[in-house]
Amino acid sequence: MRLITTKKPAFPWFGMDIGGTLVKLVYFEPKDITAEEEQEEVENLKSIRRYLTSNTAYGKTGIRDVHLELRNLTICGRTGNLHFIRFPTQAMHRFIQMGRDKNFSSLHTTLCATGGGAYKFENDFRTMADLELLKLDELDCLIHGLLYVDSVGFNGHPECYYFENPSDTQNCVKKPCCLDNPFPMLLVNIGSGVSILAVYSKDNYKRVTGTSLGGGTFLGLCCLLTGCETFEEALEMASKGDSTNVDKLVKDIYGGDYERFGLQGSAVASSFGHMMSKDKRESISKEDLARATLVTITNNIGSIARMCAVNEKIERVVFVGNFLRINTVSTKLLAYAMDFWSKGQLRALFLEHEGYFGAVGAFLELLKSSEEP
């Protein structure tokens, strides 16, 4: 068990990552509270702890991902559990209101926050709840959080995994793996948009490129094309659809494989290419459209990631971000794309806590900020 030893900051311990679509929150629940501490603990601190740990849902949109909880961590000399909570960024003001209602500012704690929303909502935190945010760089937090969670593991299991036999849909299986020596790695962070980083050490990295076509694009287009309202609903539709009814394949153009360049007939030649046909438009389902949207966005990300890996001469490609949550279609597509186009030279790696690393990095900064000078 990795031990972080610093001067203890005041409870409660939080880290926040306020993204364009989702807010990710990590909360450390101490499990070693003594009877004396319990007696001295102020009521609103107890209230916050009870509220966060006794619920798995908060209002209509807040969710605690119980299956991701990290148990029995020893941090700053305290033992406890790390909880992972998410809610839509559009509900941010309700969260700030809750902080005011629970008199959070009286606890004199620092709220460490990263992501664009740390800047966007800074004034709202100050005026609505009398709370100051310590704003942190989101890419620093992402890398530090990822390396920390990987180092402590997932309750005795590896945090990292890959897919064995990604080109064989019948025998493609999830396998745990180790990130003991992670550098250099290409880190592909898929949130509302996509950032691609070349990471050489914990504090030495560069942003290689990115694309605006990310998880926000998938959900936005699905809402337009199918009338769905949520990411979960969009993925459910996509899981039942057939993208080949929407996309034009190589075999639709060549009548089979394009053998000279090794392009299989089943490869997508033109995303949404069938939609120029009135007959095709009238025969497809909303599920087909959702699946084609997912495949289009995922293939684009995979293509850019592979080109970056080749250009940077990096063979380890790690995909993270909330776009991958409950999204086995995309993880398997990315695994297949990396393997196929690199002729087995590149393996796509994934992490169990996909979209929470920025929040974990902000949480670690809270502990760091309490160190003695």
Tab-separated table of C-alpha atoms in Angstrom:
chain	number	residue	atom	x	y	z
A	1	MET	CA	0.000	0.000	0.000
A	2	ARG	CA	1.431	3.347	-0.993
A	3	LEU	CA	1.575	5.843	1.886
A	4	ILE	CA	1.339	9.609	1.458
A	5	THR	CA	2.709	11.375	4.520
A	6	THR	CA	2.104	15.101	4.981
A	7	LYS	CA	0.613	17.368	7.599
A	8	LYS	CA	-3.081	16.510	7.778
A	9	PRO	CA	-5.341	19.012	6.004
A	10	ALA	CA	-8.718	19.732	7.584
A	11	PHE	CA	-11.554	17.394	6.665
A	12	PRO	CA	-13.488	17.037	4.406
A	13	TRP	CA	-11.072	16.016	1.646
A	14	PHE	CA	-12.364	16.589	-1.886
A	15	GLY	CA	-11.027	16.866	-5.406
A	16	MET	CA	-13.133	18.174	-8.292
A	17	ASP	CA	-12.826	18.085	-12.059
A	18	ILE	CA	-15.433	20.362	-13.639
A	19	GLY	CA	-15.608	19.366	-17.304
A	20	GLY	CA	-17.677	20.598	-20.208
A	21	THR	CA	-20.257	17.823	-19.803
A	22	LEU	CA	-19.669	16.157	-16.416
A	23	VAL	CA	-18.433	17.164	-12.987
A	24	LYS	CA	-16.312	14.466	-11.354
A	25	LEU	CA	-15.873	14.545	-7.585
A	26	VAL	CA	-13.730	12.339	-5.347
A	27	TYR	CA	-14.314	12.282	-1.591
A	28	PHE	CA	-12.121	10.637	1.055
A	29	GLU	CA	-14.154	9.074	3.859
A	30	PRO	CA	-11.974	8.465	6.951
A	31	LYS	CA	-12.721	5.086	8.548
A	32	ASP	CA	-10.342	5.439	11.521
A	33	ILE	CA	-12.198	8.230	13.344
A	34	THR	CA	-11.636	7.923	17.105
A	35	ALA	CA	-14.410	8.392	19.675
A	36	GLU	CA	-12.775	11.656	20.704
A	37	GLU	CA	-12.688	12.906	17.115
A	38	GLU	CA	-16.314	11.879	16.641
A	39	GLN	CA	-17.279	13.928	19.682
A	40	GLU	CA	-15.347	16.994	18.538
A	41	GLU	CA	-16.493	16.792	14.925
A	42	VAL	CA	-18.790	19.651	14.006
A	43	GLU	CA	-22.311	18.746	12.973
A	44	ASN	CA	-22.158	20.006	9.393
A	45	LEU	CA	-19.006	17.928	8.716
A	46	LYS	CA	-20.890	14.852	9.990
A	47	SER	CA	-23.852	15.864	7.826
A	48	ILE	CA	-21.699	16.076	4.677
A	49	ARG	CA	-20.092	12.687	5.379
A	50	ARG	CA	-23.435	11.001	6.043
A	51	TYR	CA	-25.028	12.539	2.962
A	52	LEU	CA	-22.236	11.510	0.576
A	53	THR	CA	-21.630	7.996	1.912
A	54	SER	CA	-25.190	6.879	2.666
A	55	ASN	CA	-26.543	7.731	-0.813
A	56	THR	CA	-25.737	6.307	-4.233
A	57	ALA	CA	-27.814	8.965	-6.017
A	58	TYR	CA	-28.133	12.691	-5.351
A	59	GLY	CA	-31.204	14.382	-6.757
A	60	LYS	CA	-32.138	13.286	-10.268
A	61	THR	CA	-28.688	13.350	-11.874
A	62	GLY	CA	-25.930	12.832	-9.267
A	63	ILE	CA	-24.443	9.310	-9.092
A	64	ARG	CA	-21.918	7.689	-6.764
A	65	ASP	CA	-20.087	4.982	-8.713
A	66	VAL	CA	-20.040	2.457	-5.882
A	67	HIS	CA	-18.280	-0.174	-8.004
A	68	LEU	CA	-15.248	2.145	-8.355
A	69	GLU	CA	-14.771	2.834	-4.615
A	70	LEU	CA	-11.152	2.403	-3.482
A	71	ARG	CA	-11.145	0.813	-0.026
A	72	ASN	CA	-8.675	0.975	2.861
A	73	LEU	CA	-6.311	3.560	1.398
A	74	THR	CA	-3.765	5.052	3.788
A	75	ILE	CA	-3.339	8.708	2.918
A	76	CYS	CA	-1.789	11.452	5.045
A	77	GLY	CA	-1.637	9.007	7.947
A	78	ARG	CA	-5.374	8.357	7.762
A	79	THR	CA	-7.132	5.202	6.585
A	80	GLY	CA	-10.348	5.403	4.634
A	81	ASN	CA	-12.244	4.897	1.401
A	82	LEU	CA	-12.150	7.034	-1.726
A	83	HIS	CA	-15.587	7.632	-3.280
A	84	PHE	CA	-16.274	8.607	-6.900
A	85	ILE	CA	-19.252	10.854	-7.681
A	86	ARG	CA	-20.416	12.444	-10.948
A	87	PHE	CA	-23.180	14.768	-12.086
A	88	PRO	CA	-23.887	16.869	-15.207
A	89	THR	CA	-22.093	20.210	-15.361
A	90	GLN	CA	-25.461	21.850	-16.047
A	91	ALA	CA	-26.390	20.940	-12.433
A	92	MET	CA	-23.372	22.857	-11.065
A	93	HIS	CA	-25.457	25.595	-9.468
A	94	ARG	CA	-27.486	23.023	-7.522
A	95	PHE	CA	-24.221	21.609	-6.165
A	96	ILE	CA	-23.023	25.076	-5.114
A	97	GLN	CA	-26.421	25.659	-3.481
A	98	MET	CA	-25.988	22.414	-1.520
A	99	GLY	CA	-22.572	23.652	-0.341
A	100	ARG	CA	-24.224	26.824	0.906
A	101	ASP	CA	-27.126	24.965	2.550
A	102	LYS	CA	-24.684	22.692	4.409
A	103	ASN	CA	-22.629	25.737	5.467
A	104	PHE	CA	-19.539	24.302	3.809
A	105	SER	CA	-17.572	27.560	4.092
A	106	SER	CA	-17.585	27.307	7.928
A	107	LEU	CA	-15.294	24.252	7.672
A	108	HIS	CA	-12.436	26.436	6.375
A	109	THR	CA	-11.407	23.787	3.888
A	110	THR	CA	-9.787	24.312	0.512
A	111	LEU	CA	-11.717	23.186	-2.541
A	112	CYS	CA	-9.200	21.995	-5.108
A	113	ALA	CA	-10.717	22.045	-8.596
A	114	THR	CA	-9.530	21.466	-12.121
A	115	GLY	CA	-11.115	21.514	-15.582
A	116	GLY	CA	-12.514	24.500	-17.444
A	117	GLY	CA	-15.365	24.845	-14.946
A	118	ALA	CA	-12.902	25.719	-12.164
A	119	TYR	CA	-12.511	29.030	-13.991
A	120	LYS	CA	-16.056	29.321	-15.325
A	121	PHE	CA	-17.751	28.794	-11.930
A	122	GLU	CA	-15.122	30.379	-9.660
A	123	ASN	CA	-17.154	33.519	-9.093
A	124	ASP	CA	-20.359	31.523	-8.446
A	125	PHE	CA	-18.629	29.520	-5.706
A	126	ARG	CA	-17.436	32.766	-4.125
A	127	THR	CA	-20.705	34.720	-4.314
A	128	MET	CA	-23.228	31.905	-3.745
A	129	ALA	CA	-21.426	29.800	-1.133
A	130	ASP	CA	-18.512	31.937	0.138
A	131	LEU	CA	-16.079	29.288	-1.122
A	132	GLU	CA	-12.670	29.866	-2.719
A	133	LEU	CA	-11.410	27.423	-5.338
A	134	LEU	CA	-7.777	26.461	-5.694
A	135	LYS	CA	-7.615	26.165	-9.503
A	136	LEU	CA	-5.299	23.530	-10.938
A	137	ASP	CA	-4.091	22.608	-14.416
A	138	GLU	CA	-6.266	19.798	-15.765
A	139	LEU	CA	-3.541	17.926	-17.640
A	140	ASP	CA	-1.179	17.943	-14.624
A	141	CYS	CA	-4.046	16.601	-12.499
A	142	LEU	CA	-4.945	13.972	-15.108
A	143	ILE	CA	-1.426	12.504	-15.192
A	144	HIS	CA	-0.795	12.675	-11.436
A	145	GLY	CA	-4.193	11.139	-10.670
A	146	LEU	CA	-3.729	8.333	-13.203
A	147	LEU	CA	-0.265	7.396	-11.892
A	148	TYR	CA	-1.490	7.433	-8.285
A	149	VAL	CA	-4.557	5.241	-8.870
A	150	ASP	CA	-2.486	2.809	-10.933
A	151	SER	CA	0.126	2.642	-8.135
A	152	VAL	CA	-2.400	1.742	-5.409
A	153	GLY	CA	-4.337	-0.648	-7.656
A	154	PHE	CA	-8.041	-1.366	-7.696
A	155	ASN	CA	-8.712	-3.095	-4.356
A	156	GLY	CA	-6.081	-5.758	-4.978
A	157	HIS	CA	-6.579	-5.931	-8.743
A	158	PRO	CA	-4.725	-4.081	-11.541
A	159	GLU	CA	-6.218	-0.754	-12.650
A	160	CYS	CA	-5.097	-1.249	-16.250
A	161	TYR	CA	-6.487	-3.688	-18.826
A	162	TYR	CA	-6.416	-4.502	-22.530
A	163	PHE	CA	-8.288	-6.747	-24.948
A	164	GLU	CA	-6.682	-9.978	-26.103
A	165	ASN	CA	-7.487	-11.038	-29.697
A	166	PRO	CA	-9.059	-7.639	-30.551
A	167	SER	CA	-9.444	-8.620	-34.223
A	168	ASP	CA	-11.506	-11.720	-33.369
A	169	THR	CA	-14.970	-10.672	-32.129
A	170	GLN	CA	-15.726	-14.202	-30.856
A	171	ASN	CA	-12.523	-14.527	-28.800
A	172	CYS	CA	-11.889	-10.883	-27.808
A	173	VAL	CA	-11.464	-10.957	-24.011
A	174	LYS	CA	-10.590	-8.354	-21.374
A	175	LYS	CA	-7.257	-9.011	-19.624
A	176	PRO	CA	-5.593	-7.209	-16.690
A	177	CYS	CA	-2.132	-5.756	-17.216
A	178	CYS	CA	0.509	-3.828	-15.340
A	179	LEU	CA	1.665	-0.229	-15.914
A	180	ASP	CA	4.781	-0.614	-13.725
A	181	ASN	CA	6.998	1.119	-16.280
A	182	PRO	CA	4.511	3.422	-18.048
A	183	PHE	CA	6.845	5.847	-19.842
A	184	PRO	CA	6.754	6.953	-22.524
A	185	MET	CA	3.027	6.673	-23.136
A	186	LEU	CA	0.564	8.339	-25.449
A	187	LEU	CA	-2.369	9.391	-23.264
A	188	VAL	CA	-5.643	9.911	-25.141
A	189	ASN	CA	-8.160	11.719	-22.937
A	190	ILE	CA	-11.682	11.482	-24.401
A	191	GLY	CA	-14.108	13.827	-22.703
A	192	SER	CA	-16.381	16.356	-24.411
A	193	GLY	CA	-13.460	16.816	-26.805
A	194	VAL	CA	-10.147	14.958	-27.048
A	195	SER	CA	-6.618	15.827	-25.910
A	196	ILE	CA	-3.642	13.642	-26.834
A	197	LEU	CA	-0.523	13.846	-24.669
A	198	ALA	CA	2.958	12.378	-25.046
A	199	VAL	CA	3.996	11.608	-21.459
A	200	TYR	CA	7.693	10.991	-20.719
A	201	SER	CA	7.584	11.210	-16.907
A	202	LYS	CA	5.230	12.388	-14.167
A	203	ASP	CA	6.072	16.048	-14.811
A	204	ASN	CA	7.406	15.915	-18.371
A	205	TYR	CA	4.742	15.781	-21.047
A	206	LYS	CA	3.471	17.699	-24.042
A	207	ARG	CA	0.076	18.053	-25.652
A	208	VAL	CA	0.611	16.630	-29.124
A	209	THR	CA	-2.783	17.494	-30.568
A	210	GLY	CA	-6.504	17.041	-30.027
A	211	THR	CA	-9.821	16.975	-31.808
A	212	SER	CA	-13.143	18.662	-31.157
A	213	LEU	CA	-14.887	15.428	-32.204
A	214	GLY	CA	-15.270	13.685	-28.845
A	215	GLY	CA	-17.853	12.430	-26.386
A	216	GLY	CA	-19.780	15.691	-26.540
A	217	THR	CA	-20.010	15.309	-30.323
A	218	PHE	CA	-21.349	11.770	-29.997
A	219	LEU	CA	-24.027	12.760	-27.499
A	220	GLY	CA	-24.927	16.020	-29.280
A	221	LEU	CA	-25.372	14.294	-32.638
A	222	CYS	CA	-27.325	11.437	-31.071
A	223	CYS	CA	-29.691	13.904	-29.409
A	224	LEU	CA	-30.251	15.563	-32.806
A	225	LEU	CA	-30.573	12.354	-34.834
A	226	THR	CA	-32.497	10.110	-32.445
A	227	GLY	CA	-34.202	12.365	-29.899
A	228	CYS	CA	-32.394	10.700	-26.966
A	229	GLU	CA	-31.625	12.758	-23.868
A	230	THR	CA	-28.733	11.065	-22.034
A	231	PHE	CA	-25.390	9.376	-22.694
A	232	GLU	CA	-26.766	6.133	-21.254
A	233	GLU	CA	-29.767	6.264	-23.590
A	234	ALA	CA	-27.534	6.995	-26.600
A	235	LEU	CA	-25.274	4.030	-25.806
A	236	GLU	CA	-28.254	1.743	-25.252
A	237	MET	CA	-29.545	2.665	-28.705
A	238	ALA	CA	-26.089	2.217	-30.255
A	239	SER	CA	-25.759	-1.263	-28.731
A	240	LYS	CA	-28.855	-2.377	-30.686
A	241	GLY	CA	-28.043	-0.690	-34.007
A	242	ASP	CA	-26.199	-1.714	-37.175
A	243	SER	CA	-23.857	1.003	-38.455
A	244	THR	CA	-23.401	-0.715	-41.843
A	245	ASN	CA	-26.933	0.409	-42.749
A	246	VAL	CA	-25.671	4.002	-42.454
A	247	ASP	CA	-21.978	3.827	-43.405
A	248	LYS	CA	-20.712	3.027	-46.889
A	249	LEU	CA	-18.172	0.185	-46.691
A	250	VAL	CA	-15.229	-0.676	-48.946
A	251	LYS	CA	-17.209	-3.624	-50.366
A	252	ASP	CA	-20.088	-1.262	-51.271
A	253	ILE	CA	-17.631	0.502	-53.581
A	254	TYR	CA	-15.304	-2.318	-54.685
A	255	GLY	CA	-17.635	-5.291	-54.382
A	256	GLY	CA	-15.147	-6.854	-51.940
A	257	ASP	CA	-11.724	-6.132	-50.419
A	258	TYR	CA	-9.336	-3.494	-51.750
A	259	GLU	CA	-6.517	-6.022	-51.734
A	260	ARG	CA	-3.649	-3.845	-52.938
A	261	PHE	CA	-3.719	-1.765	-49.735
A	262	GLY	CA	-5.016	-4.470	-47.412
A	263	LEU	CA	-8.398	-2.806	-46.920
A	264	GLN	CA	-11.029	-5.340	-45.951
A	265	GLY	CA	-14.454	-5.117	-47.566
A	266	SER	CA	-15.962	-4.604	-44.107
A	267	ALA	CA	-13.904	-1.449	-43.446
A	268	VAL	CA	-15.771	1.864	-43.446
A	269	ALA	CA	-15.039	3.818	-46.629
A	270	SER	CA	-17.444	6.699	-45.940
A	271	SER	CA	-19.074	7.357	-42.587
A	272	PHE	CA	-22.806	8.087	-43.134
A	273	GLY	CA	-22.142	7.527	-46.856
A	274	HIS	CA	-25.437	5.660	-47.384
A	275	MET	CA	-27.394	8.655	-46.104
A	276	MET	CA	-27.187	10.410	-49.479
A	277	SER	CA	-29.729	7.821	-50.680
A	278	LYS	CA	-33.395	8.635	-49.994
A	279	ASP	CA	-34.293	4.918	-49.889
A	280	LYS	CA	-31.550	4.198	-47.352
A	281	ARG	CA	-32.619	7.145	-45.203
A	282	GLU	CA	-36.164	5.814	-45.083
A	283	SER	CA	-35.107	2.290	-44.102
A	284	ILE	CA	-32.729	2.956	-41.190
A	285	SER	CA	-33.600	2.998	-37.492
A	286	LYS	CA	-32.629	5.438	-34.750
A	287	GLU	CA	-30.515	2.641	-33.289
A	288	ASP	CA	-28.582	2.383	-36.581
A	289	LEU	CA	-27.940	6.144	-36.508
A	290	ALA	CA	-26.714	5.992	-32.891
A	291	ARG	CA	-24.383	3.104	-33.703
A	292	ALA	CA	-23.000	4.840	-36.793
A	293	THR	CA	-22.391	8.033	-34.788
A	294	LEU	CA	-20.507	6.063	-32.137
A	295	VAL	CA	-18.435	4.204	-34.735
A	296	THR	CA	-17.648	7.432	-36.625
A	297	ILE	CA	-16.414	9.304	-33.550
A	298	THR	CA	-14.485	6.305	-32.189
A	299	ASN	CA	-12.787	5.479	-35.498
A	300	ASN	CA	-11.726	9.101	-35.907
A	301	ILE	CA	-10.180	9.173	-32.427
A	302	GLY	CA	-8.432	5.840	-33.051
A	303	SER	CA	-7.035	7.050	-36.377
A	304	ILE	CA	-5.623	10.263	-34.887
A	305	ALA	CA	-4.199	8.365	-31.889
A	306	ARG	CA	-2.421	5.876	-34.128
A	307	MET	CA	-0.873	8.621	-36.271
A	308	CYS	CA	0.324	10.429	-33.142
A	309	ALA	CA	1.839	7.216	-31.754
A	310	VAL	CA	3.738	6.663	-35.021
A	311	ASN	CA	4.932	10.293	-35.190
A	312	GLU	CA	6.040	10.340	-31.550
A	313	LYS	CA	7.533	6.811	-31.779
A	314	ILE	CA	5.514	5.667	-28.742
A	315	GLU	CA	4.159	2.118	-28.578
A	316	ARG	CA	2.076	2.383	-25.386
A	317	VAL	CA	-1.299	4.052	-26.042
A	318	VAL	CA	-3.585	4.619	-23.035
A	319	PHE	CA	-7.206	5.711	-23.511
A	320	VAL	CA	-9.060	7.453	-20.659
A	321	GLY	CA	-12.075	9.746	-20.206
A	322	ASN	CA	-15.777	9.467	-19.482
A	323	PHE	CA	-16.632	8.751	-23.134
A	324	LEU	CA	-15.435	5.215	-22.372
A	325	ARG	CA	-17.737	4.743	-19.358
A	326	ILE	CA	-20.099	1.759	-19.910
A	327	ASN	CA	-18.935	1.901	-23.533
A	328	THR	CA	-17.525	-1.506	-24.480
A	329	VAL	CA	-18.389	-0.882	-28.143
A	330	SER	CA	-15.830	1.934	-28.308
A	331	THR	CA	-13.157	0.263	-26.160
A	332	LYS	CA	-13.225	-2.828	-28.380
A	333	LEU	CA	-13.267	-0.703	-31.550
A	334	LEU	CA	-10.216	1.233	-30.334
A	335	ALA	CA	-8.449	-1.998	-29.383
A	336	TYR	CA	-9.175	-3.433	-32.842
A	337	ALA	CA	-8.106	-0.246	-34.665
A	338	MET	CA	-4.780	0.009	-32.814
A	339	ASP	CA	-3.992	-3.654	-33.401
A	340	PHE	CA	-5.113	-3.852	-37.033
A	341	TRP	CA	-3.595	-0.664	-38.439
A	342	SER	CA	-0.288	-1.151	-36.614
A	343	LYS	CA	-0.087	-4.827	-37.643
A	344	GLY	CA	0.040	-5.820	-33.987
A	345	GLN	CA	2.690	-3.256	-32.951
A	346	LEU	CA	0.339	-1.047	-30.892
A	347	ARG	CA	-1.825	-2.248	-28.026
A	348	ALA	CA	-4.635	-0.064	-26.699
A	349	LEU	CA	-4.666	0.114	-22.888
A	350	PHE	CA	-7.628	1.191	-20.749
A	351	LEU	CA	-8.159	2.066	-17.075
A	352	GLU	CA	-11.033	1.149	-14.766
A	353	HIS	CA	-11.501	4.679	-13.335
A	354	GLU	CA	-11.699	6.165	-16.886
A	355	GLY	CA	-12.878	9.728	-16.260
A	356	TYR	CA	-11.933	10.361	-12.627
A	357	PHE	CA	-8.168	10.916	-12.817
A	358	GLY	CA	-8.397	14.709	-13.025
A	359	ALA	CA	-10.466	14.776	-9.832
A	360	VAL	CA	-7.991	12.424	-8.114
A	361	GLY	CA	-5.129	14.701	-9.184
A	362	ALA	CA	-6.938	17.694	-7.656
A	363	PHE	CA	-7.481	15.679	-4.455
A	364	LEU	CA	-3.748	14.879	-4.287
A	365	GLU	CA	-2.981	18.590	-4.687
A	366	LEU	CA	-5.146	19.303	-1.622
A	367	LEU	CA	-2.905	17.008	0.413
A	368	LYS	CA	0.222	18.527	-1.145
A	369	SER	CA	-0.956	22.067	-0.391
A	370	SER	CA	-1.098	21.194	3.308
A	371	GLU	CA	2.611	20.294	3.503
A	372	GLU	CA	4.853	22.310	5.800
A	373	PRO	CA	7.002	24.824	3.872
